[in-house]
Amino acid sequence: MLTRVNQVVMPRARRTRGRGARRTRFAGDLGRELERTTRAANLRLRERLRVVPRALLLFAGLGACGFAAYAFMNASAFHVKTVRITGAERVTTREIEAIIRGATPEGVLRADLRALRAELRRHPLIKDVEITRVLPDELRVHVRERAPVALVQQKGALVCVDEEGVIIGDFHLLGSRTLPLLVGWNEEGSDLAVAENQQRVALYLQLQKELSAPPLSYWDRVDQVNIRDLKNVTVNLTESPMTWIHLGDRDFRRRFELSLQILSAVKKQDAAELQRLGVAPTAELLQEDVTISYIDVSQPARVVVRLPEPRRAAAPTRPREARVLERRTRGRATSQPTRAR
């Protein structure tokens, strides 16, 4: 037999926490966080204290190494004992070695090769230099000198210049060599003057190259080379220094040979040859022992030949009595009063 049971479900009452419990739990959490922070800080401090001795040891080692390197570099074993010089012909090796030893008091290892190179290049005859350090006590120096290529006049003195137009010394540098004088040198120190002088040297060297070419060299027959005008190179000959030949600025050999043919025809009084060369055979040109002032072959199609201009006759000198009488007459005229009209 079944018995009926009535079951009533009642909701469970919620447990409420008081404020005191919450405060206790918060204080515990805060204490544990503070403990962890303190433990981490102590750990970092111990790590730093452990690194300090290592850093001190490292710095001490570096200092010792630096001191040892300084002492090593200044040791007597690195003092300059040997200087090997090559390429020097006009500059004496004794002069170069004196410059090197004076610029390297601290030895081979600490020598400033760039400063030493600049010091050597201040010498007027040294164009460039290569320096090699050979430990422990040797320096090897290869010198490239400036060579005289032309003779110019500077402040009344004859001096030599190199291919860059740099004055390198007096004419004694040529030794037994002879060079035609380069006339027209600009003695100003401006950039424009330097550039023009470099062009003059270039034209001078081009003229020398063309006139010296085989099979027949004419360079020895040139006495002076006038390059005042960069567009008109003018030369005179050793056998006829009064005759100037205008060559222009190119094709020097062909024009020079043309001028020699004209001079030869004038000397031989060959009218037909002069006409073939484009020169009118005038009576003045066909005279015996005629002197030619200049020949302009800068335009070979229109050759110009000039003779010296005749000297002007001096005015006749009047007698002394006539000059005295003229002064007296002039004095009387100025002393008389002028009448009013």
mmCIF file of C-alpha atoms in Angstrom:
data_model
loop_
_atom_site.group_PDB
_atom_site.id
_atom_site.type_symbol
_atom_site.label_atom_id
_atom_site.label_comp_id
_atom_site.label_asym_id
_atom_site.label_seq_id
_atom_site.Cartn_x
_atom_site.Cartn_y
_atom_site.Cartn_z
ATOM 1 C CA MET A 1 0.000 0.000 0.000
ATOM 2 C CA LEU A 2 1.457 3.208 -1.029
ATOM 3 C CA THR A 3 1.726 6.054 1.427
ATOM 4 C CA ARG A 4 1.585 9.604 0.079
ATOM 5 C CA VAL A 5 4.322 11.869 1.332
ATOM 6 C CA ASN A 6 4.288 15.630 0.893
ATOM 7 C CA GLN A 7 7.860 17.109 0.416
ATOM 8 C CA VAL A 8 8.416 20.806 0.703
ATOM 9 C CA VAL A 9 11.676 22.264 -0.768
ATOM 10 C CA MET A 10 12.832 25.360 1.006
ATOM 11 C CA PRO A 11 15.643 27.631 -0.461
ATOM 12 C CA ARG A 12 18.941 27.496 1.424
ATOM 13 C CA ALA A 13 19.840 30.662 3.146
ATOM 14 C CA ARG A 14 22.954 32.441 1.684
ATOM 15 C CA ARG A 15 26.026 32.750 3.848
ATOM 16 C CA THR A 16 27.159 36.283 4.058
ATOM 17 C CA ARG A 17 30.748 37.268 4.761
ATOM 18 C CA GLY A 18 31.460 40.103 6.962
ATOM 19 C CA ARG A 19 33.686 43.045 6.238
ATOM 20 C CA GLY A 20 36.270 41.796 8.685
ATOM 21 C CA ALA A 21 36.856 38.630 6.672
ATOM 22 C CA ARG A 22 37.382 40.540 3.455
ATOM 23 C CA ARG A 23 39.924 42.847 5.106
ATOM 24 C CA THR A 24 41.852 39.897 6.501
ATOM 25 C CA ARG A 25 42.098 38.261 3.081
ATOM 26 C CA PHE A 26 43.257 41.519 1.386
ATOM 27 C CA ALA A 27 45.942 42.018 4.012
ATOM 28 C CA GLY A 28 47.213 38.491 3.422
ATOM 29 C CA ASP A 29 47.425 38.993 -0.330
ATOM 30 C CA LEU A 30 49.260 42.309 0.126
ATOM 31 C CA GLY A 31 51.767 40.732 2.478
ATOM 32 C CA ARG A 32 52.521 37.909 0.074
ATOM 33 C CA GLU A 33 53.029 40.401 -2.841
ATOM 34 C CA LEU A 34 55.350 42.526 -0.738
ATOM 35 C CA GLU A 35 57.335 39.450 0.213
ATOM 36 C CA ARG A 36 57.726 38.439 -3.434
ATOM 37 C CA THR A 37 58.836 41.983 -4.415
ATOM 38 C CA THR A 38 61.377 42.090 -1.601
ATOM 39 C CA ARG A 39 62.736 38.683 -2.542
ATOM 40 C CA ALA A 40 63.135 39.761 -6.228
ATOM 41 C CA ALA A 41 64.870 43.014 -5.254
ATOM 42 C CA ASN A 42 67.305 41.142 -3.047
ATOM 43 C CA LEU A 43 68.030 38.734 -5.860
ATOM 44 C CA ARG A 44 68.762 41.571 -8.314
ATOM 45 C CA LEU A 45 71.027 43.264 -5.786
ATOM 46 C CA ARG A 46 72.979 40.057 -5.260
ATOM 47 C CA GLU A 47 73.388 39.692 -9.036
ATOM 48 C CA ARG A 48 74.703 43.247 -9.368
ATOM 49 C CA LEU A 49 77.088 42.809 -6.495
ATOM 50 C CA ARG A 50 78.316 39.667 -8.158
ATOM 51 C CA VAL A 51 79.028 41.602 -11.476
ATOM 52 C CA VAL A 52 80.943 44.499 -9.837
ATOM 53 C CA PRO A 53 84.104 42.511 -9.086
ATOM 54 C CA ARG A 54 84.126 41.178 -12.629
ATOM 55 C CA ALA A 55 83.828 44.694 -14.104
ATOM 56 C CA LEU A 56 86.574 45.971 -11.834
ATOM 57 C CA LEU A 57 88.750 43.086 -12.883
ATOM 58 C CA LEU A 58 88.017 43.783 -16.557
ATOM 59 C CA PHE A 59 88.847 47.494 -16.255
ATOM 60 C CA ALA A 60 92.015 46.682 -14.403
ATOM 61 C CA GLY A 61 92.998 44.267 -17.160
ATOM 62 C CA LEU A 62 92.298 46.819 -19.873
ATOM 63 C CA GLY A 63 94.335 49.426 -18.057
ATOM 64 C CA ALA A 64 97.213 47.031 -17.700
ATOM 65 C CA CYS A 65 97.002 46.141 -21.389
ATOM 66 C CA GLY A 66 96.904 49.816 -22.379
ATOM 67 C CA PHE A 67 99.914 50.608 -20.261
ATOM 68 C CA ALA A 68 101.746 47.608 -21.667
ATOM 69 C CA ALA A 69 100.841 48.655 -25.236
ATOM 70 C CA TYR A 70 102.032 52.222 -24.585
ATOM 71 C CA ALA A 71 105.291 50.950 -23.192
ATOM 72 C CA PHE A 72 105.537 48.496 -26.090
ATOM 73 C CA MET A 73 105.001 51.201 -28.695
ATOM 74 C CA ASN A 74 107.541 53.510 -27.107
ATOM 75 C CA ALA A 75 110.163 50.840 -26.684
ATOM 76 C CA SER A 76 113.573 51.498 -28.177
ATOM 77 C CA ALA A 77 113.074 48.547 -30.509
ATOM 78 C CA PHE A 78 110.676 50.696 -32.599
ATOM 79 C CA HIS A 79 112.915 53.716 -33.030
ATOM 80 C CA VAL A 80 113.645 54.475 -36.684
ATOM 81 C CA LYS A 81 116.916 52.765 -37.502
ATOM 82 C CA THR A 82 116.677 52.225 -41.261
ATOM 83 C CA VAL A 83 115.209 54.482 -43.973
ATOM 84 C CA ARG A 84 115.239 53.011 -47.477
ATOM 85 C CA ILE A 85 114.656 55.658 -50.178
ATOM 86 C CA THR A 86 114.010 54.980 -53.867
ATOM 87 C CA GLY A 87 113.168 57.245 -56.817
ATOM 88 C CA ALA A 88 115.201 60.244 -55.624
ATOM 89 C CA GLU A 89 117.466 61.805 -58.251
ATOM 90 C CA ARG A 90 117.421 65.564 -57.791
ATOM 91 C CA VAL A 91 116.642 65.509 -54.059
ATOM 92 C CA THR A 92 119.423 64.022 -51.961
ATOM 93 C CA THR A 93 118.596 60.999 -49.823
ATOM 94 C CA ARG A 94 120.272 62.731 -46.897
ATOM 95 C CA GLU A 95 117.775 65.596 -47.127
ATOM 96 C CA ILE A 96 114.804 63.217 -47.291
ATOM 97 C CA GLU A 97 116.071 61.124 -44.386
ATOM 98 C CA ALA A 98 116.557 64.235 -42.249
ATOM 99 C CA ILE A 99 112.916 65.218 -42.826
ATOM 100 C CA ILE A 100 111.722 61.707 -41.947
ATOM 101 C CA ARG A 101 113.735 61.376 -38.748
ATOM 102 C CA GLY A 102 112.665 64.824 -37.607
ATOM 103 C CA ALA A 103 108.987 63.939 -38.112
ATOM 104 C CA THR A 104 109.079 60.502 -36.407
ATOM 105 C CA PRO A 105 110.466 60.985 -32.874
ATOM 106 C CA GLU A 106 108.035 58.408 -31.425
ATOM 107 C CA GLY A 107 109.259 55.505 -33.528
ATOM 108 C CA VAL A 108 108.063 53.450 -36.467
ATOM 109 C CA LEU A 109 104.951 51.995 -34.828
ATOM 110 C CA ARG A 110 103.447 55.340 -33.802
ATOM 111 C CA ALA A 111 104.606 57.313 -36.852
ATOM 112 C CA ASP A 112 101.812 59.265 -38.566
ATOM 113 C CA LEU A 113 102.467 58.272 -42.171
ATOM 114 C CA ARG A 114 99.852 60.663 -43.555
ATOM 115 C CA ALA A 115 101.421 63.660 -41.823
ATOM 116 C CA LEU A 116 104.888 62.488 -42.870
ATOM 117 C CA ARG A 117 103.754 62.261 -46.502
ATOM 118 C CA ALA A 118 102.358 65.798 -46.347
ATOM 119 C CA GLU A 119 105.628 67.050 -44.858
ATOM 120 C CA LEU A 120 107.683 65.511 -47.663
ATOM 121 C CA ARG A 121 105.364 66.889 -50.359
ATOM 122 C CA ARG A 122 106.104 70.420 -49.184
ATOM 123 C CA HIS A 123 109.512 70.063 -50.824
ATOM 124 C CA PRO A 124 109.368 71.852 -54.230
ATOM 125 C CA LEU A 125 110.989 68.929 -56.047
ATOM 126 C CA ILE A 126 108.797 66.172 -54.553
ATOM 127 C CA LYS A 127 105.516 65.584 -56.375
ATOM 128 C CA ASP A 128 104.325 62.559 -54.399
ATOM 129 C CA VAL A 129 105.653 59.925 -52.018
ATOM 130 C CA GLU A 130 104.688 56.440 -50.834
ATOM 131 C CA ILE A 131 105.709 55.346 -47.314
ATOM 132 C CA THR A 132 105.642 51.768 -46.011
ATOM 133 C CA ARG A 133 106.065 50.783 -42.363
ATOM 134 C CA VAL A 134 108.249 47.698 -41.822
ATOM 135 C CA LEU A 135 108.319 46.629 -38.167
ATOM 136 C CA PRO A 136 110.139 46.918 -35.947
ATOM 137 C CA ASP A 137 112.464 49.759 -37.048
ATOM 138 C CA GLU A 138 112.327 50.427 -40.818
ATOM 139 C CA LEU A 139 110.551 52.890 -43.120
ATOM 140 C CA ARG A 140 110.543 52.474 -46.901
ATOM 141 C CA VAL A 141 110.010 55.613 -48.970
ATOM 142 C CA HIS A 142 109.420 55.807 -52.733
ATOM 143 C CA VAL A 143 109.673 59.339 -54.148
ATOM 144 C CA ARG A 144 108.143 60.746 -57.334
ATOM 145 C CA GLU A 145 110.015 63.903 -58.220
ATOM 146 C CA ARG A 146 108.979 66.918 -60.267
ATOM 147 C CA ALA A 147 110.976 67.163 -63.500
ATOM 148 C CA PRO A 148 111.882 70.487 -65.168
ATOM 149 C CA VAL A 149 110.224 70.749 -68.583
ATOM 150 C CA ALA A 150 110.487 74.470 -69.370
ATOM 151 C CA LEU A 151 112.519 77.542 -68.507
ATOM 152 C CA VAL A 152 110.664 80.778 -67.620
ATOM 153 C CA GLN A 153 111.488 84.174 -66.185
ATOM 154 C CA GLN A 154 110.146 84.934 -62.709
ATOM 155 C CA LYS A 155 111.007 88.246 -61.013
ATOM 156 C CA GLY A 156 113.996 88.724 -63.274
ATOM 157 C CA ALA A 157 115.467 85.263 -62.642
ATOM 158 C CA LEU A 158 115.437 82.155 -64.817
ATOM 159 C CA VAL A 159 113.577 79.310 -63.103
ATOM 160 C CA CYS A 160 112.421 75.827 -64.063
ATOM 161 C CA VAL A 161 108.796 74.694 -64.058
ATOM 162 C CA ASP A 162 107.332 71.203 -64.225
ATOM 163 C CA GLU A 163 104.492 69.907 -66.397
ATOM 164 C CA GLU A 164 101.905 71.314 -63.956
ATOM 165 C CA GLY A 165 103.379 74.815 -64.104
ATOM 166 C CA VAL A 166 104.912 74.591 -60.617
ATOM 167 C CA ILE A 167 108.174 76.476 -60.106
ATOM 168 C CA ILE A 168 110.663 73.940 -58.749
ATOM 169 C CA GLY A 169 114.003 75.764 -58.729
ATOM 170 C CA ASP A 170 116.513 77.781 -60.715
ATOM 171 C CA PHE A 171 118.011 76.914 -64.089
ATOM 172 C CA HIS A 172 120.791 74.838 -62.516
ATOM 173 C CA LEU A 173 118.319 71.949 -62.309
ATOM 174 C CA LEU A 174 118.741 71.500 -66.067
ATOM 175 C CA GLY A 175 122.400 70.613 -65.686
ATOM 176 C CA SER A 176 123.924 70.329 -69.156
ATOM 177 C CA ARG A 177 120.522 70.387 -70.886
ATOM 178 C CA THR A 178 119.329 73.420 -72.816
ATOM 179 C CA LEU A 179 115.703 74.390 -73.332
ATOM 180 C CA PRO A 180 114.113 77.236 -75.300
ATOM 181 C CA LEU A 181 112.927 80.042 -73.042
ATOM 182 C CA LEU A 182 109.158 80.173 -72.526
ATOM 183 C CA VAL A 183 108.169 83.847 -72.876
ATOM 184 C CA GLY A 184 104.865 85.257 -71.626
ATOM 185 C CA TRP A 185 104.770 83.719 -68.142
ATOM 186 C CA ASN A 186 102.129 85.334 -65.918
ATOM 187 C CA GLU A 187 103.785 86.144 -62.580
ATOM 188 C CA GLU A 188 100.527 86.903 -60.753
ATOM 189 C CA GLY A 189 99.410 84.497 -58.061
ATOM 190 C CA SER A 190 95.724 84.438 -58.969
ATOM 191 C CA ASP A 191 93.854 81.270 -59.917
ATOM 192 C CA LEU A 192 93.391 82.628 -63.437
ATOM 193 C CA ALA A 193 97.134 83.206 -63.829
ATOM 194 C CA VAL A 194 97.902 79.689 -62.587
ATOM 195 C CA ALA A 195 95.403 78.176 -65.044
ATOM 196 C CA GLU A 196 96.824 80.208 -67.942
ATOM 197 C CA ASN A 197 100.379 79.196 -67.080
ATOM 198 C CA GLN A 198 99.340 75.542 -67.059
ATOM 199 C CA GLN A 199 97.946 76.029 -70.579
ATOM 200 C CA ARG A 200 101.217 77.658 -71.633
ATOM 201 C CA VAL A 201 103.217 74.693 -70.390
ATOM 202 C CA ALA A 202 100.848 72.295 -72.174
ATOM 203 C CA LEU A 203 101.270 74.196 -75.478
ATOM 204 C CA TYR A 204 105.030 74.314 -74.942
ATOM 205 C CA LEU A 205 105.182 70.538 -74.447
ATOM 206 C CA GLN A 206 102.945 69.912 -77.464
ATOM 207 C CA LEU A 207 105.216 72.091 -79.601
ATOM 208 C CA GLN A 208 108.264 70.216 -78.323
ATOM 209 C CA LYS A 209 106.626 66.866 -79.037
ATOM 210 C CA GLU A 210 105.730 67.761 -82.629
ATOM 211 C CA LEU A 211 109.023 69.433 -83.518
ATOM 212 C CA SER A 212 111.049 66.594 -81.959
ATOM 213 C CA ALA A 213 109.243 63.842 -83.840
ATOM 214 C CA PRO A 214 111.312 61.700 -86.221
ATOM 215 C CA PRO A 215 112.667 61.484 -88.784
ATOM 216 C CA LEU A 216 113.969 65.054 -88.453
ATOM 217 C CA SER A 217 113.936 67.033 -85.207
ATOM 218 C CA TYR A 218 113.625 70.830 -85.351
ATOM 219 C CA TRP A 219 113.505 71.438 -81.592
ATOM 220 C CA ASP A 220 117.192 72.352 -81.328
ATOM 221 C CA ARG A 221 116.660 75.186 -83.828
ATOM 222 C CA VAL A 222 114.116 76.954 -81.590
ATOM 223 C CA ASP A 223 115.554 79.767 -79.460
ATOM 224 C CA GLN A 224 112.462 81.144 -77.664
ATOM 225 C CA VAL A 225 108.768 80.257 -77.471
ATOM 226 C CA ASN A 226 106.423 83.197 -76.922
ATOM 227 C CA ILE A 227 102.998 82.151 -75.577
ATOM 228 C CA ARG A 228 101.658 85.451 -74.267
ATOM 229 C CA ASP A 229 98.675 84.815 -76.525
ATOM 230 C CA LEU A 230 97.330 81.324 -75.849
ATOM 231 C CA LYS A 231 95.875 81.256 -79.365
ATOM 232 C CA ASN A 232 99.129 82.163 -81.113
ATOM 233 C CA VAL A 233 102.356 80.326 -80.312
ATOM 234 C CA THR A 234 105.308 82.270 -81.701
ATOM 235 C CA VAL A 235 108.904 81.056 -82.009
ATOM 236 C CA ASN A 236 112.189 82.402 -83.253
ATOM 237 C CA LEU A 237 115.173 80.483 -84.547
ATOM 238 C CA THR A 238 118.681 80.211 -83.179
ATOM 239 C CA GLU A 239 120.127 81.073 -86.629
ATOM 240 C CA SER A 240 117.830 84.085 -87.157
ATOM 241 C CA PRO A 241 116.636 85.378 -83.766
ATOM 242 C CA MET A 242 115.194 88.560 -85.339
ATOM 243 C CA THR A 243 112.582 86.562 -87.252
ATOM 244 C CA TRP A 244 109.462 85.469 -85.348
ATOM 245 C CA ILE A 245 107.262 82.692 -86.711
ATOM 246 C CA HIS A 246 103.559 82.738 -85.767
ATOM 247 C CA LEU A 247 102.242 79.168 -85.605
ATOM 248 C CA GLY A 248 98.777 79.575 -84.074
ATOM 249 C CA ASP A 249 97.664 76.942 -81.557
ATOM 250 C CA ARG A 250 97.817 73.648 -83.500
ATOM 251 C CA ASP A 251 99.472 71.704 -86.311
ATOM 252 C CA PHE A 252 102.835 73.085 -85.252
ATOM 253 C CA ARG A 253 105.176 70.857 -87.253
ATOM 254 C CA ARG A 254 103.547 71.364 -90.658
ATOM 255 C CA ARG A 255 103.394 75.121 -90.182
ATOM 256 C CA PHE A 256 106.962 75.270 -88.900
ATOM 257 C CA GLU A 257 108.208 73.383 -91.957
ATOM 258 C CA LEU A 258 106.281 75.802 -94.200
ATOM 259 C CA SER A 259 108.013 78.777 -92.583
ATOM 260 C CA LEU A 260 111.427 77.137 -93.088
ATOM 261 C CA GLN A 261 110.647 76.657 -96.777
ATOM 262 C CA ILE A 262 109.707 80.331 -97.078
ATOM 263 C CA LEU A 263 112.926 81.446 -95.390
ATOM 264 C CA SER A 264 114.942 79.199 -97.683
ATOM 265 C CA ALA A 265 113.216 80.587 -100.793
ATOM 266 C CA VAL A 266 113.832 84.173 -99.658
ATOM 267 C CA LYS A 267 117.485 83.411 -99.025
ATOM 268 C CA LYS A 268 117.826 81.848 -102.500
ATOM 269 C CA GLN A 269 115.789 84.699 -104.087
ATOM 270 C CA ASP A 270 113.574 82.046 -105.672
ATOM 271 C CA ALA A 271 110.487 83.895 -106.891
ATOM 272 C CA ALA A 272 108.825 80.774 -108.302
ATOM 273 C CA GLU A 273 109.166 78.903 -105.016
ATOM 274 C CA LEU A 274 107.766 81.851 -103.072
ATOM 275 C CA GLN A 275 104.784 81.998 -105.389
ATOM 276 C CA ARG A 276 104.235 78.238 -105.002
ATOM 277 C CA LEU A 277 104.234 78.667 -101.219
ATOM 278 C CA GLY A 278 101.607 81.407 -101.423
ATOM 279 C CA VAL A 279 103.938 84.388 -100.889
ATOM 280 C CA ALA A 280 104.029 87.296 -103.328
ATOM 281 C CA PRO A 281 107.640 87.629 -104.614
ATOM 282 C CA THR A 282 107.991 91.378 -104.148
ATOM 283 C CA ALA A 283 111.152 93.263 -104.955
ATOM 284 C CA GLU A 284 111.844 93.813 -101.265
ATOM 285 C CA LEU A 285 111.734 90.075 -100.563
ATOM 286 C CA LEU A 286 114.053 89.290 -103.455
ATOM 287 C CA GLN A 287 116.776 91.629 -102.234
ATOM 288 C CA GLU A 288 120.066 90.123 -101.185
ATOM 289 C CA ASP A 289 120.530 89.532 -97.435
ATOM 290 C CA VAL A 290 117.019 90.751 -96.701
ATOM 291 C CA THR A 291 115.863 90.615 -93.066
ATOM 292 C CA ILE A 292 112.386 89.281 -92.322
ATOM 293 C CA SER A 293 110.592 90.581 -89.239
ATOM 294 C CA TYR A 294 108.017 87.794 -88.942
ATOM 295 C CA ILE A 295 106.211 85.089 -90.850
ATOM 296 C CA ASP A 296 102.595 84.336 -89.993
ATOM 297 C CA VAL A 297 101.699 80.769 -90.965
ATOM 298 C CA SER A 298 98.855 80.389 -88.443
ATOM 299 C CA GLN A 299 96.593 80.252 -91.523
ATOM 300 C CA PRO A 300 98.620 78.352 -94.144
ATOM 301 C CA ALA A 301 96.244 79.396 -96.920
ATOM 302 C CA ARG A 302 97.070 83.072 -96.229
ATOM 303 C CA VAL A 303 100.740 83.374 -95.356
ATOM 304 C CA VAL A 304 101.926 86.821 -94.272
ATOM 305 C CA VAL A 305 105.579 87.889 -94.485
ATOM 306 C CA ARG A 306 106.669 91.203 -92.988
ATOM 307 C CA LEU A 307 109.910 93.112 -93.349
ATOM 308 C CA PRO A 308 111.275 95.456 -90.679
ATOM 309 C CA GLU A 309 109.677 98.892 -90.789
ATOM 310 C CA PRO A 310 112.043 101.589 -92.075
ATOM 311 C CA ARG A 311 113.281 103.988 -89.489
ATOM 312 C CA ARG A 312 111.755 107.435 -89.619
ATOM 313 C CA ALA A 313 114.153 110.225 -90.552
ATOM 314 C CA ALA A 314 114.867 112.622 -87.704
ATOM 315 C CA ALA A 315 113.564 116.197 -88.038
ATOM 316 C CA PRO A 316 116.288 118.715 -89.047
ATOM 317 C CA THR A 317 117.694 120.678 -86.143
ATOM 318 C CA ARG A 318 117.373 124.447 -86.449
ATOM 319 C CA PRO A 319 120.344 126.656 -85.688
ATOM 320 C CA ARG A 320 120.708 127.948 -82.144
ATOM 321 C CA GLU A 321 120.397 131.588 -83.276
ATOM 322 C CA ALA A 322 116.993 130.921 -84.849
ATOM 323 C CA ARG A 323 115.671 129.296 -81.658
ATOM 324 C CA VAL A 324 116.852 132.288 -79.526
ATOM 325 C CA LEU A 325 115.260 134.803 -81.912
ATOM 326 C CA GLU A 326 111.956 132.904 -81.815
ATOM 327 C CA ARG A 327 111.865 132.953 -78.005
ATOM 328 C CA ARG A 328 112.555 136.724 -77.928
ATOM 329 C CA THR A 329 109.824 137.446 -80.478
ATOM 330 C CA ARG A 330 107.349 135.320 -78.525
ATOM 331 C CA GLY A 331 108.228 137.212 -75.329
ATOM 332 C CA ARG A 332 107.565 140.643 -76.884
ATOM 333 C CA ALA A 333 104.217 139.518 -78.243
ATOM 334 C CA THR A 334 103.001 138.337 -74.860
ATOM 335 C CA SER A 335 104.210 141.487 -73.054
ATOM 336 C CA GLN A 336 102.161 143.926 -75.226
ATOM 337 C CA PRO A 337 98.577 144.687 -74.073
ATOM 338 C CA THR A 338 95.710 143.359 -76.172
ATOM 339 C CA ARG A 339 93.436 146.022 -77.614
ATOM 340 C CA ALA A 340 89.724 145.885 -77.102
ATOM 341 C CA ARG A 341 87.686 145.758 -80.228
#
